[in-house]
mmCIF file of N, CA and C in Angstrom:
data_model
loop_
_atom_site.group_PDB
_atom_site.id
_atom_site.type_symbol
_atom_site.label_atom_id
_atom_site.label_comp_id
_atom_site.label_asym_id
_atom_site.label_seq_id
_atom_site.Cartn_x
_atom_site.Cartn_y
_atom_site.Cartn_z
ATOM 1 N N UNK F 1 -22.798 8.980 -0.604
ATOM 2 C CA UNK F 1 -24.054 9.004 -1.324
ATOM 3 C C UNK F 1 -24.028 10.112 -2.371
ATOM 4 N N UNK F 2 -24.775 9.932 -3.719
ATOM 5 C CA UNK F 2 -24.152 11.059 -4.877
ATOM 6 C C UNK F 2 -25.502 11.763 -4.669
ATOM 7 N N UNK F 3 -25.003 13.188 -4.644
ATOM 8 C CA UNK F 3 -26.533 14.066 -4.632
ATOM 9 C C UNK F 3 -26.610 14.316 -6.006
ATOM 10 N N UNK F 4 -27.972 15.191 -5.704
ATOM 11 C CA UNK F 4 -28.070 16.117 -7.206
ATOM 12 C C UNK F 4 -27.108 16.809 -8.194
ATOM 13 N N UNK F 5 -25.434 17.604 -7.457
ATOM 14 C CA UNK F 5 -25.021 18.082 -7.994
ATOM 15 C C UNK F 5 -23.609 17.086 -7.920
ATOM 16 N N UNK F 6 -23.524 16.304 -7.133
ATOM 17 C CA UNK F 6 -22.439 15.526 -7.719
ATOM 18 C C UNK F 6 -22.395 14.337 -8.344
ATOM 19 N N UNK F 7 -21.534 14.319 -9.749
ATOM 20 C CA UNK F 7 -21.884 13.640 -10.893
ATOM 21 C C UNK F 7 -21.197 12.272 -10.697
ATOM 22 N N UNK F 8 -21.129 11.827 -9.694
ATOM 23 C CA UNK F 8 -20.000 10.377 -9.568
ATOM 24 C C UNK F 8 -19.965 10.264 -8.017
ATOM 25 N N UNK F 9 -20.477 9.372 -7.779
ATOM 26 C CA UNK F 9 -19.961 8.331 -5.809
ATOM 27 C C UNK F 9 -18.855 7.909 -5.959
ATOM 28 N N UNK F 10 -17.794 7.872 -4.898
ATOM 29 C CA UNK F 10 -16.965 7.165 -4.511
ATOM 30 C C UNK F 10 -17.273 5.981 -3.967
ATOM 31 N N UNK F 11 -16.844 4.727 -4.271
ATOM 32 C CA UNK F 11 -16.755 3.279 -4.198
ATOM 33 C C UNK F 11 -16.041 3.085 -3.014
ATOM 34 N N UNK F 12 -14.912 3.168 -3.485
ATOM 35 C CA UNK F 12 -13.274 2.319 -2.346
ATOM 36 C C UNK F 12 -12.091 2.691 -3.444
ATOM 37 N N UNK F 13 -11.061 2.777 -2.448
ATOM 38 C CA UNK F 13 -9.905 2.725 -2.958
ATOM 39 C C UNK F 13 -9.864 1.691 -4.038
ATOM 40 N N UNK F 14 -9.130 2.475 -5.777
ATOM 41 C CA UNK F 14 -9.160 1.681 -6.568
ATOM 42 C C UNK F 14 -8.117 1.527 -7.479
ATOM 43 N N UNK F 15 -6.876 2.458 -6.520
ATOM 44 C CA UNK F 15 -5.353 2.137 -6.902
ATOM 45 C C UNK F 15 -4.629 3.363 -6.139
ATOM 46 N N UNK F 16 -3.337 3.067 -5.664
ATOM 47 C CA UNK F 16 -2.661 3.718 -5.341
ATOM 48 C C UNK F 16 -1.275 3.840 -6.341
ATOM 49 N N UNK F 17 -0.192 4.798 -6.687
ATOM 50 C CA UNK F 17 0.987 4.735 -7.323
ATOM 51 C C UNK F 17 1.799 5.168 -6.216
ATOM 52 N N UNK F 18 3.066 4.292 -5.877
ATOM 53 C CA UNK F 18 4.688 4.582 -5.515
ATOM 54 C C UNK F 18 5.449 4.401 -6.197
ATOM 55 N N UNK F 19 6.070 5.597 -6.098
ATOM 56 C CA UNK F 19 7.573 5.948 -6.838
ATOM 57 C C UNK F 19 8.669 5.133 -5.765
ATOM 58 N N UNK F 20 9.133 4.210 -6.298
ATOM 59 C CA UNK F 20 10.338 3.714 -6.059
ATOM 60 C C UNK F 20 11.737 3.272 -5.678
ATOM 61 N N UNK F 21 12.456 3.179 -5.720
ATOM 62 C CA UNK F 21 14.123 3.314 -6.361
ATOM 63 C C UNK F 21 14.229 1.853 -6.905
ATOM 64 N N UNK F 22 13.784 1.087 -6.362
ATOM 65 C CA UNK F 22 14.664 -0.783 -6.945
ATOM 66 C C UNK F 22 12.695 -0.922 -7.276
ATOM 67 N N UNK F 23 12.393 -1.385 -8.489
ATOM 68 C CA UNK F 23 11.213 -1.685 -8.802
ATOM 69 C C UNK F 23 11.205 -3.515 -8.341
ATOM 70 N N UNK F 24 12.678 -4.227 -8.989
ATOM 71 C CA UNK F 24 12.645 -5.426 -8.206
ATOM 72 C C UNK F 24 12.139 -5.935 -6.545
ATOM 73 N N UNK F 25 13.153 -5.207 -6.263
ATOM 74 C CA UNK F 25 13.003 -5.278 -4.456
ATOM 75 C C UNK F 25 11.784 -4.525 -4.022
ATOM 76 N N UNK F 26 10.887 -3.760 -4.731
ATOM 77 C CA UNK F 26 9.808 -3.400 -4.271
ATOM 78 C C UNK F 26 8.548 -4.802 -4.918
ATOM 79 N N UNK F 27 8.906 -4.979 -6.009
ATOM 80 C CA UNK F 27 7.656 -6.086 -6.406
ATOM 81 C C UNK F 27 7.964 -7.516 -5.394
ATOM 82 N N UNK F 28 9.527 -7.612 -5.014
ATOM 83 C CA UNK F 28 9.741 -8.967 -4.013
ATOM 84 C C UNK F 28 9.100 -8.365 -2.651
ATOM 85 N N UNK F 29 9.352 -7.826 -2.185
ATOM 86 C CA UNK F 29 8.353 -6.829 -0.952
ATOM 87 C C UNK F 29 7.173 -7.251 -0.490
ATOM 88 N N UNK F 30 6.317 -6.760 -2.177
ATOM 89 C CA UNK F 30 5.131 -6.706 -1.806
ATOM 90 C C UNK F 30 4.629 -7.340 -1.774
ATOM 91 N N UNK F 31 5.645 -8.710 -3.160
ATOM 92 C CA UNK F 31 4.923 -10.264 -2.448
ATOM 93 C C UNK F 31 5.080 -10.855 -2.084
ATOM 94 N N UNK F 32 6.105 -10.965 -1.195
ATOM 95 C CA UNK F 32 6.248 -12.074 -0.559
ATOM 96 C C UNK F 32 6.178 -11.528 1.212
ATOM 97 N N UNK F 33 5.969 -10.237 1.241
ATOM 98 C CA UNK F 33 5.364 -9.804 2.365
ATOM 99 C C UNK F 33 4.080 -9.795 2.398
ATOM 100 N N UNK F 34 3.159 -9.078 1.602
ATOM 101 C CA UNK F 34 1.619 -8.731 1.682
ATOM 102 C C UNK F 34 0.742 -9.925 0.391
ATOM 103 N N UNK F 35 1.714 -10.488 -0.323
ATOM 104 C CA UNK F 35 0.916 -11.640 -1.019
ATOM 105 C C UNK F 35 0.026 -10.903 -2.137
ATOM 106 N N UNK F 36 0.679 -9.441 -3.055
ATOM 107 C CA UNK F 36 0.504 -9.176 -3.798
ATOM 108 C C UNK F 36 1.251 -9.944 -4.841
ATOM 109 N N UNK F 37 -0.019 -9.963 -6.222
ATOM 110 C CA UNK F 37 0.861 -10.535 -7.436
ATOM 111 C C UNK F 37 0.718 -9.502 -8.376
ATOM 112 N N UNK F 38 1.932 -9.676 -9.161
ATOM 113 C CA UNK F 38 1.742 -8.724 -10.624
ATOM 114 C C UNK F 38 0.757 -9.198 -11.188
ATOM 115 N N UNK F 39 -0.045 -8.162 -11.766
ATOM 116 C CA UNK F 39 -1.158 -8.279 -12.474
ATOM 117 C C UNK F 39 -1.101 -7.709 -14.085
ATOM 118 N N UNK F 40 -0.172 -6.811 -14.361
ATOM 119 C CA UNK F 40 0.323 -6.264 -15.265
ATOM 120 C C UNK F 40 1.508 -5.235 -15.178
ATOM 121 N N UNK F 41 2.391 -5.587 -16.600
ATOM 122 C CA UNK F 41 3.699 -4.576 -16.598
ATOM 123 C C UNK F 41 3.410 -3.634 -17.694
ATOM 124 N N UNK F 42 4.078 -2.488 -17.238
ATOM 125 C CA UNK F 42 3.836 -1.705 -18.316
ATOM 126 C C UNK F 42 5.453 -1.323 -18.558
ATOM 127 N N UNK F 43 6.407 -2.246 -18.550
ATOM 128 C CA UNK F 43 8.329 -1.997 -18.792
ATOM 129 C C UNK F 43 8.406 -0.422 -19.329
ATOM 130 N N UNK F 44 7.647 -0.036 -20.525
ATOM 131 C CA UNK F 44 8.067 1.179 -21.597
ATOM 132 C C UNK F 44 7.818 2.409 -20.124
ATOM 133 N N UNK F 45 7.116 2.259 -19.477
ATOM 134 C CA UNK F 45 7.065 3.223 -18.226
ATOM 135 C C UNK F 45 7.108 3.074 -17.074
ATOM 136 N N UNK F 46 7.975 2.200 -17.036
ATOM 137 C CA UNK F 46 8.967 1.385 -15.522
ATOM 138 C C UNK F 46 7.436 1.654 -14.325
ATOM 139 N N UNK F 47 6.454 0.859 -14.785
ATOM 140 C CA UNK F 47 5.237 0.598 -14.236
ATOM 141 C C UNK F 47 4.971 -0.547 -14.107
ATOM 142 N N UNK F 48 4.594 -1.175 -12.828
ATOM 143 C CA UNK F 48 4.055 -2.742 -12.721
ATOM 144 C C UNK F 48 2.500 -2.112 -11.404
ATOM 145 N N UNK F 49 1.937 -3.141 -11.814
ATOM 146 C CA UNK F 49 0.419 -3.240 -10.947
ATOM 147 C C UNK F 49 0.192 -4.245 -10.340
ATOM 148 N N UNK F 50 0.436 -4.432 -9.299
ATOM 149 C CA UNK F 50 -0.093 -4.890 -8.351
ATOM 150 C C UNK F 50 -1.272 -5.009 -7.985
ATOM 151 N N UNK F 51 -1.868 -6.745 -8.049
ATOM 152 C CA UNK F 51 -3.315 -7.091 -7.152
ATOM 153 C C UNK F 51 -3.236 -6.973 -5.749
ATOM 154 N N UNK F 52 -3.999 -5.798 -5.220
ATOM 155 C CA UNK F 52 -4.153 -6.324 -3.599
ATOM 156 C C UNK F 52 -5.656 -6.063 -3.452
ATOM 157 N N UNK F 53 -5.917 -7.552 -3.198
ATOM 158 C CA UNK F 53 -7.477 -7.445 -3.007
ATOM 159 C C UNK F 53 -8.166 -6.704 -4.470
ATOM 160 N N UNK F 54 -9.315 -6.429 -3.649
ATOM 161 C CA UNK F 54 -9.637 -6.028 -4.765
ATOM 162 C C UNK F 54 -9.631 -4.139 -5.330
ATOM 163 N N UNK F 55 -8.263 -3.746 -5.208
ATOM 164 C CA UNK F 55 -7.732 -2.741 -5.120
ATOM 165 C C UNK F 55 -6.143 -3.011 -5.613
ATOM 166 N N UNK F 56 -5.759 -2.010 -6.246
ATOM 167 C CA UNK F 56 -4.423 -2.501 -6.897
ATOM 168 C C UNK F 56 -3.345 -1.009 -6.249
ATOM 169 N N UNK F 57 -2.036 -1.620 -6.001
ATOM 170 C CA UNK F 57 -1.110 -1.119 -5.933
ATOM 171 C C UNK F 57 0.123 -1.060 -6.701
ATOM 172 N N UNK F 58 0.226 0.316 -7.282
ATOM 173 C CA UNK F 58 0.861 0.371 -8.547
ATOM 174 C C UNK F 58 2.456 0.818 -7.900
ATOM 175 N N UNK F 59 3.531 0.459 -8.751
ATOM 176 C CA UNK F 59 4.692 0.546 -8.524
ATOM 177 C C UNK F 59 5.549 1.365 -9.346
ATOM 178 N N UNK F 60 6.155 2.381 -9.852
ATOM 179 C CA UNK F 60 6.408 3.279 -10.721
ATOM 180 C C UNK F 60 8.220 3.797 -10.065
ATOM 181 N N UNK F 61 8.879 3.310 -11.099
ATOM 182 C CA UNK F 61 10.665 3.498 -11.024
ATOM 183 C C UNK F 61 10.538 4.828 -10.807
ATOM 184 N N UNK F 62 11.610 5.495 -9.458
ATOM 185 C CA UNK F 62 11.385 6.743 -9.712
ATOM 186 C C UNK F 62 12.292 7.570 -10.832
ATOM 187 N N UNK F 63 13.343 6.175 -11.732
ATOM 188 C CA UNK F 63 13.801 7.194 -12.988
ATOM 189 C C UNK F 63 13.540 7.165 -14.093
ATOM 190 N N UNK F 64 12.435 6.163 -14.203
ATOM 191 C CA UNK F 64 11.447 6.121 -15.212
ATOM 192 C C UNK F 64 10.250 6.988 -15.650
ATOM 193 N N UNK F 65 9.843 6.878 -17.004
ATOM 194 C CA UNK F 65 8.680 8.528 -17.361
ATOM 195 C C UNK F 65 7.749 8.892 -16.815
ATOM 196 N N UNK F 66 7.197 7.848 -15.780
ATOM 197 C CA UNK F 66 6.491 8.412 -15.126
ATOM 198 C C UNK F 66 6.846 8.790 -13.534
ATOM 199 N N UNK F 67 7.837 8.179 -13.016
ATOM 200 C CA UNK F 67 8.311 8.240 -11.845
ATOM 201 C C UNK F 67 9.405 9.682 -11.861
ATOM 202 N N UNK F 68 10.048 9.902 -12.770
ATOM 203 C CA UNK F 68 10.383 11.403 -13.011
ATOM 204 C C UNK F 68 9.692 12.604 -12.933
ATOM 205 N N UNK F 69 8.696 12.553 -12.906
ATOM 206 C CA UNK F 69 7.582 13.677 -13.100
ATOM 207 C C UNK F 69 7.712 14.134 -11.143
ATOM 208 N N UNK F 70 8.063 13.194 -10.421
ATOM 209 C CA UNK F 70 7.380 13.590 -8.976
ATOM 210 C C UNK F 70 8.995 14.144 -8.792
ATOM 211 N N UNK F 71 10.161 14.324 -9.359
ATOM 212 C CA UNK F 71 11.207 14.425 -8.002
ATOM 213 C C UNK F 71 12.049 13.574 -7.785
ATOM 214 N N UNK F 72 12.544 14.197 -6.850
ATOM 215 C CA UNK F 72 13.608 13.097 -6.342
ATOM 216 C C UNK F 72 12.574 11.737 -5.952
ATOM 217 N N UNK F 73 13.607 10.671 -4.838
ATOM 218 C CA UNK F 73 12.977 9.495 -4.571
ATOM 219 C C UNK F 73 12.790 9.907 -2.983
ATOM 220 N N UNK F 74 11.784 9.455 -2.606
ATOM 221 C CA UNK F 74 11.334 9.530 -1.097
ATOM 222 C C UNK F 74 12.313 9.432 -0.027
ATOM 223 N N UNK F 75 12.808 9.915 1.091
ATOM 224 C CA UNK F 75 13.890 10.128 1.829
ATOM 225 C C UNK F 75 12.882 10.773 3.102
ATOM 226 N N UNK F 76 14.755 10.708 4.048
ATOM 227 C CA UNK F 76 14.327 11.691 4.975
ATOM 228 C C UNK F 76 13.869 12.903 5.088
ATOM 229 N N UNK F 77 13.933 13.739 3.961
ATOM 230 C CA UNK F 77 13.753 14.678 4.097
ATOM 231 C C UNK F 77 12.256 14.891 3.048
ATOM 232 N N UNK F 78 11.508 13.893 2.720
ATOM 233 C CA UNK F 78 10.327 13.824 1.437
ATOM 234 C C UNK F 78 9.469 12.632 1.408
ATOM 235 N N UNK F 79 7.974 12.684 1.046
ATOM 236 C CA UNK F 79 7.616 11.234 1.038
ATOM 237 C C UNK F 79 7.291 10.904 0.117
ATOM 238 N N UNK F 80 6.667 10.368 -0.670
ATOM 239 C CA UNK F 80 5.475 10.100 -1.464
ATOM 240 C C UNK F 80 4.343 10.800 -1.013
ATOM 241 N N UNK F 81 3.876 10.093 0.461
ATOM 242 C CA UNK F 81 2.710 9.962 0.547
ATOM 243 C C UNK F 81 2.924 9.587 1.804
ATOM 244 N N UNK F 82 1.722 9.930 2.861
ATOM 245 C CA UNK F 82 1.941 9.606 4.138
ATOM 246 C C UNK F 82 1.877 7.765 4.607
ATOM 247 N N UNK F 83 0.993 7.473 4.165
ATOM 248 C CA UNK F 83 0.722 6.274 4.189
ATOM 249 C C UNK F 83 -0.187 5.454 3.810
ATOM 250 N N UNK F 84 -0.063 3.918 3.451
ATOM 251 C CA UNK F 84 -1.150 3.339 2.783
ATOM 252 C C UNK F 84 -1.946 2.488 3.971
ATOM 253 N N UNK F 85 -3.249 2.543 3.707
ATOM 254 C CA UNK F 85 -3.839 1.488 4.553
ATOM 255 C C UNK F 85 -4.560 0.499 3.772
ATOM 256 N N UNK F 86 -3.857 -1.111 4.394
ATOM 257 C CA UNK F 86 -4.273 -2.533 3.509
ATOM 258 C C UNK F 86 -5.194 -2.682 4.766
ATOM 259 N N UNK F 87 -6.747 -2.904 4.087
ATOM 260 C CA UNK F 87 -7.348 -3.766 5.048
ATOM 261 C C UNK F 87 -6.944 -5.278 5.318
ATOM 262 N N UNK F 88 -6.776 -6.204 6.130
ATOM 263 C CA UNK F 88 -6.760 -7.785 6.165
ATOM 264 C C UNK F 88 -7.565 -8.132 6.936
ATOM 265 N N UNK F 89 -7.535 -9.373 7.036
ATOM 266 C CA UNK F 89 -8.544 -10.266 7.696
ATOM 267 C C UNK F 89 -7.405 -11.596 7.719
ATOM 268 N N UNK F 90 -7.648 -12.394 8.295
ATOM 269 C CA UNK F 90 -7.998 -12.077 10.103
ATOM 270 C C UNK F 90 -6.629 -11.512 10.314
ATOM 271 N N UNK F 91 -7.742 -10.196 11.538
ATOM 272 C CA UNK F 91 -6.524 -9.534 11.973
ATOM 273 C C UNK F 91 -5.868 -10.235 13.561
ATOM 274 N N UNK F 92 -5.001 -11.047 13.468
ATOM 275 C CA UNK F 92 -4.231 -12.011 14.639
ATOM 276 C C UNK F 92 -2.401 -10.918 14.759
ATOM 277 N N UNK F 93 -2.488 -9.992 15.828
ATOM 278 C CA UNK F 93 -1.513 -9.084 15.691
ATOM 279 C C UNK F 93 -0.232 -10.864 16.380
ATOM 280 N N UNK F 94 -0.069 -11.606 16.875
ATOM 281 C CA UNK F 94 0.911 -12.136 17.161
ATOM 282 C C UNK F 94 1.389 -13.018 15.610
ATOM 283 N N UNK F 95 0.968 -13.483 15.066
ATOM 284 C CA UNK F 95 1.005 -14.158 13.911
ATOM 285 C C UNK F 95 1.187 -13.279 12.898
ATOM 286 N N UNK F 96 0.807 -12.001 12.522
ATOM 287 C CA UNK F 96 1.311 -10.648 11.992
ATOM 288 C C UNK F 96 2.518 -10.410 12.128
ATOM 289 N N UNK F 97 3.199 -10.370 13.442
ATOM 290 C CA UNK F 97 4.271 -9.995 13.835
ATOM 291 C C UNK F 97 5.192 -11.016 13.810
ATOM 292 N N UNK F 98 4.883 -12.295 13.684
ATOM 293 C CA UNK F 98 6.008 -13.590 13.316
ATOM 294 C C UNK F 98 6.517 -13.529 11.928
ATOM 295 N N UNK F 99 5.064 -12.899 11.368
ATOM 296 C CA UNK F 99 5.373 -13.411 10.041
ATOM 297 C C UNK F 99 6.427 -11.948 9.549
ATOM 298 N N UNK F 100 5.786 -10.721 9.961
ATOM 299 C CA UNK F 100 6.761 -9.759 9.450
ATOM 300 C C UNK F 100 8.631 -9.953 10.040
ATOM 301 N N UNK F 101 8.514 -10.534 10.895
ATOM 302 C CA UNK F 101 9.915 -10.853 11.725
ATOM 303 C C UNK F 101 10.637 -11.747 10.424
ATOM 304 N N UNK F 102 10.142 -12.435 10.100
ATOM 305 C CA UNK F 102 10.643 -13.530 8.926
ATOM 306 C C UNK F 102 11.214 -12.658 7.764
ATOM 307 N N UNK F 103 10.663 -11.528 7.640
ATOM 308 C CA UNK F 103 10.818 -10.654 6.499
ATOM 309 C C UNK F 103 11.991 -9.581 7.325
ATOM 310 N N UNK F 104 12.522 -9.741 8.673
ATOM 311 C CA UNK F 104 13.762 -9.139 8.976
ATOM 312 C C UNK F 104 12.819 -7.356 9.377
ATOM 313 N N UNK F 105 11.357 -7.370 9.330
ATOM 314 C CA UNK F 105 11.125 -6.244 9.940
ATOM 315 C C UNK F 105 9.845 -6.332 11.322
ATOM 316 N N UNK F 106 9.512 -4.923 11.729
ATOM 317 C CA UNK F 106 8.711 -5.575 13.212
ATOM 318 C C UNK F 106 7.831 -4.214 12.495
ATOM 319 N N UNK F 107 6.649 -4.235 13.639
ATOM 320 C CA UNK F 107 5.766 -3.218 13.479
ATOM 321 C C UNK F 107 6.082 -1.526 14.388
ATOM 322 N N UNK F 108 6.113 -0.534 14.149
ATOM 323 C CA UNK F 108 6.526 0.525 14.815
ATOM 324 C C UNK F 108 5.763 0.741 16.320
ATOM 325 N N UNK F 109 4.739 0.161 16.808
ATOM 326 C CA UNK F 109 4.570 -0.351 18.005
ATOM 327 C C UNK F 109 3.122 -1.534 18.237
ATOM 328 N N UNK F 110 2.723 -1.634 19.276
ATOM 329 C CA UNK F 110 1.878 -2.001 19.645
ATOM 330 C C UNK F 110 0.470 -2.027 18.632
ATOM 331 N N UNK F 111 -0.475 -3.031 18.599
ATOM 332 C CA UNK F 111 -1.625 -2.816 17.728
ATOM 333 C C UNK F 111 -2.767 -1.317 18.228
ATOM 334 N N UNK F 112 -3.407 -0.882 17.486
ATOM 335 C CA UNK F 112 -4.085 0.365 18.074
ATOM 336 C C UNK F 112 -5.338 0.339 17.409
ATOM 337 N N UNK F 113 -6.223 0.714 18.116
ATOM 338 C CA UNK F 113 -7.249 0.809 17.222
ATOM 339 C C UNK F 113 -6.978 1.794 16.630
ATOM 340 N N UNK F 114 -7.699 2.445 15.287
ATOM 341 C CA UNK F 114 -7.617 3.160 13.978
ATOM 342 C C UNK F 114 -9.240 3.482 13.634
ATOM 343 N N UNK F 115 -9.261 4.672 13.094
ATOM 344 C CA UNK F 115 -10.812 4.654 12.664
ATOM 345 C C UNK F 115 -10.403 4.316 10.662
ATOM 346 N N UNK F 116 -11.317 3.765 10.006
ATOM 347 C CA UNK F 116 -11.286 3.417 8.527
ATOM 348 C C UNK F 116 -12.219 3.202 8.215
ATOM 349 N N UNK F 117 -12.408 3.390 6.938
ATOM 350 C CA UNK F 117 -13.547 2.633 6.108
ATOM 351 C C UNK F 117 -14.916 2.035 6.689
ATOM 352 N N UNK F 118 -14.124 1.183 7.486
ATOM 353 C CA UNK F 118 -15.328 0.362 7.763
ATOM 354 C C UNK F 118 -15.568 0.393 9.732
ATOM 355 N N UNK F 119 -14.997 1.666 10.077
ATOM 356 C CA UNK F 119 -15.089 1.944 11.602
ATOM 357 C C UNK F 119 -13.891 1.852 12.221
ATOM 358 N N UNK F 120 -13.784 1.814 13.299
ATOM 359 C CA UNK F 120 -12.499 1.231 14.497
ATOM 360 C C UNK F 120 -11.635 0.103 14.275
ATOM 361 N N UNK F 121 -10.884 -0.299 14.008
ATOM 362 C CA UNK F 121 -10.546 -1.677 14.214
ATOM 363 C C UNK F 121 -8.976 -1.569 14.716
ATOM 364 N N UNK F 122 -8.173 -2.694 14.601
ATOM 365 C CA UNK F 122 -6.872 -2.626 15.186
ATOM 366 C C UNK F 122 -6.012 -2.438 13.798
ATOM 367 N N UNK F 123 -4.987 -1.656 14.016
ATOM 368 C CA UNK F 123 -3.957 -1.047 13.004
ATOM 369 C C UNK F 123 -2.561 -1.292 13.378
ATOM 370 N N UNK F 124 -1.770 -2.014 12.829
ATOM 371 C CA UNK F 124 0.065 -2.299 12.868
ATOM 372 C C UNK F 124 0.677 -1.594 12.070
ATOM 373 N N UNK F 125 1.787 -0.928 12.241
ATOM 374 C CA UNK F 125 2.521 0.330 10.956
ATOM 375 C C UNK F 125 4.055 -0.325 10.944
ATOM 376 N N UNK F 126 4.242 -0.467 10.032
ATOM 377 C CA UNK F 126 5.700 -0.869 9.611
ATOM 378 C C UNK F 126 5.992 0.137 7.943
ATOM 379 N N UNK F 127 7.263 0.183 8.161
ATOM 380 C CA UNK F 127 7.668 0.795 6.247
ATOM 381 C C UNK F 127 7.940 -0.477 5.654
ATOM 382 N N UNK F 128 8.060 -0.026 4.365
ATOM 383 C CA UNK F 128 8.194 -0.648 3.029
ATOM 384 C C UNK F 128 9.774 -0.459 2.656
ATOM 385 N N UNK F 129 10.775 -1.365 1.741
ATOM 386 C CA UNK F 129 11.653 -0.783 1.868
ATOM 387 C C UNK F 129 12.353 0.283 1.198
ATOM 388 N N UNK F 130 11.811 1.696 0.564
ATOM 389 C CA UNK F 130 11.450 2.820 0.469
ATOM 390 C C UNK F 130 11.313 3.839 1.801
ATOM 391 N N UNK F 131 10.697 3.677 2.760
ATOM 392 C CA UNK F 131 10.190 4.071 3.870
ATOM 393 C C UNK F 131 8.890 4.361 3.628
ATOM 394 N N UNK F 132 8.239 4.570 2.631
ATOM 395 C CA UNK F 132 6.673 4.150 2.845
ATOM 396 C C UNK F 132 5.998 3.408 4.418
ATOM 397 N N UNK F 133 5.119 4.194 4.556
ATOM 398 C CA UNK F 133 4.695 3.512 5.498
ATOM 399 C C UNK F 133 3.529 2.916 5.660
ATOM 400 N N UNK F 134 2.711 1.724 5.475
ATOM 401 C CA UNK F 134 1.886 0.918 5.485
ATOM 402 C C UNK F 134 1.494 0.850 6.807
ATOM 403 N N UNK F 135 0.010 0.662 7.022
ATOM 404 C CA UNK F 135 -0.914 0.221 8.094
ATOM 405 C C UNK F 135 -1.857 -0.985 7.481
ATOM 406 N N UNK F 136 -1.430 -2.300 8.467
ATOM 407 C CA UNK F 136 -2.396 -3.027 8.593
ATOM 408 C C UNK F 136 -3.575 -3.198 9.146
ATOM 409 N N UNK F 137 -4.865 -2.910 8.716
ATOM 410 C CA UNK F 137 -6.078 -2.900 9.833
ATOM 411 C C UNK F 137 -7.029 -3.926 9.544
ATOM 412 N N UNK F 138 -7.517 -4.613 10.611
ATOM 413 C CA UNK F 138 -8.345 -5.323 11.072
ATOM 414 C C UNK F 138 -10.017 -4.926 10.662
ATOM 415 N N UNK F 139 -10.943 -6.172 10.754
ATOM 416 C CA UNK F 139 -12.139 -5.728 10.826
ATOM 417 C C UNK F 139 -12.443 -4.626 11.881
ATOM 418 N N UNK F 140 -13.432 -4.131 11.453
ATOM 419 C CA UNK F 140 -14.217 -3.029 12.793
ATOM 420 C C UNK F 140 -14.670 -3.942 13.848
ATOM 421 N N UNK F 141 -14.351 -3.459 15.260
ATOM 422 C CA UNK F 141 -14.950 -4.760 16.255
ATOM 423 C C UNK F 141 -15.359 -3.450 17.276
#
């Protein structure tokens, strides 16, 4: 809620940026795992944007002008970022887990509830192939 002295509310998440290494194998990733589409390229700054929902996930080469600015590329020893959370619907953790199996990966364990956005709901964590690590969460129940 915006008070008196603060000049702007927060909405919702309304983009995230990852730095990279294969911008290909990250845009095949994201869609044909999570059913993101390119929405726009920006090539001159090894930048593509990603629709997810109605929130976008941006993709940035890490030896490109803007992906240079952070560093090396994410490793064992560095991240980006701890992790992203995609809300979905419907959250069905056995049908989740068929479908990520198809994609040659599984979830790092069991479903859990998670507190988010919109309360409690159930959360699955798998990486990206970067090691990013993504959480899937469910409605609040």
């Amino acid at each position: 809620m915006k008070s008196d002295t603060q000049p702007f509310q927060v909405l919702r998440l309304d983009h995230i940026v990852l730095r990279v290494s294969d911008l290909a194998r990250s845009i095949a990733f994201y869609g044909e795992v999570l059913g993101c589409r390119v929405e726009k390229r920006r090539d001159d700054l090894g930048l593509i944007h990603l629709r997810a929902g109605a929130s976008m996930i941006d993709l940035v080469a890490v030896d490109g002008p803007i992906g240079r600015r952070g560093g090396a590329a994410a490793g064992e020893s560095g991240r980006n970022l701890d992790h992203v959370c995609l809300r979905i619907e419907p959250f069905d953790e056995p049908t989740i887990i068929a479908h990520l199996a198809a994609f040659g990966l599984a979830p790092l364990g069991e479903a859990e509830p998670n507190f988010g956005a919109e309360g409690d709901g159930l959360s699955l964590y798998f990486h990206d192939p970067d090691g990013n690590l993504l959480e899937l969460k469910g409605p609040a129940g």
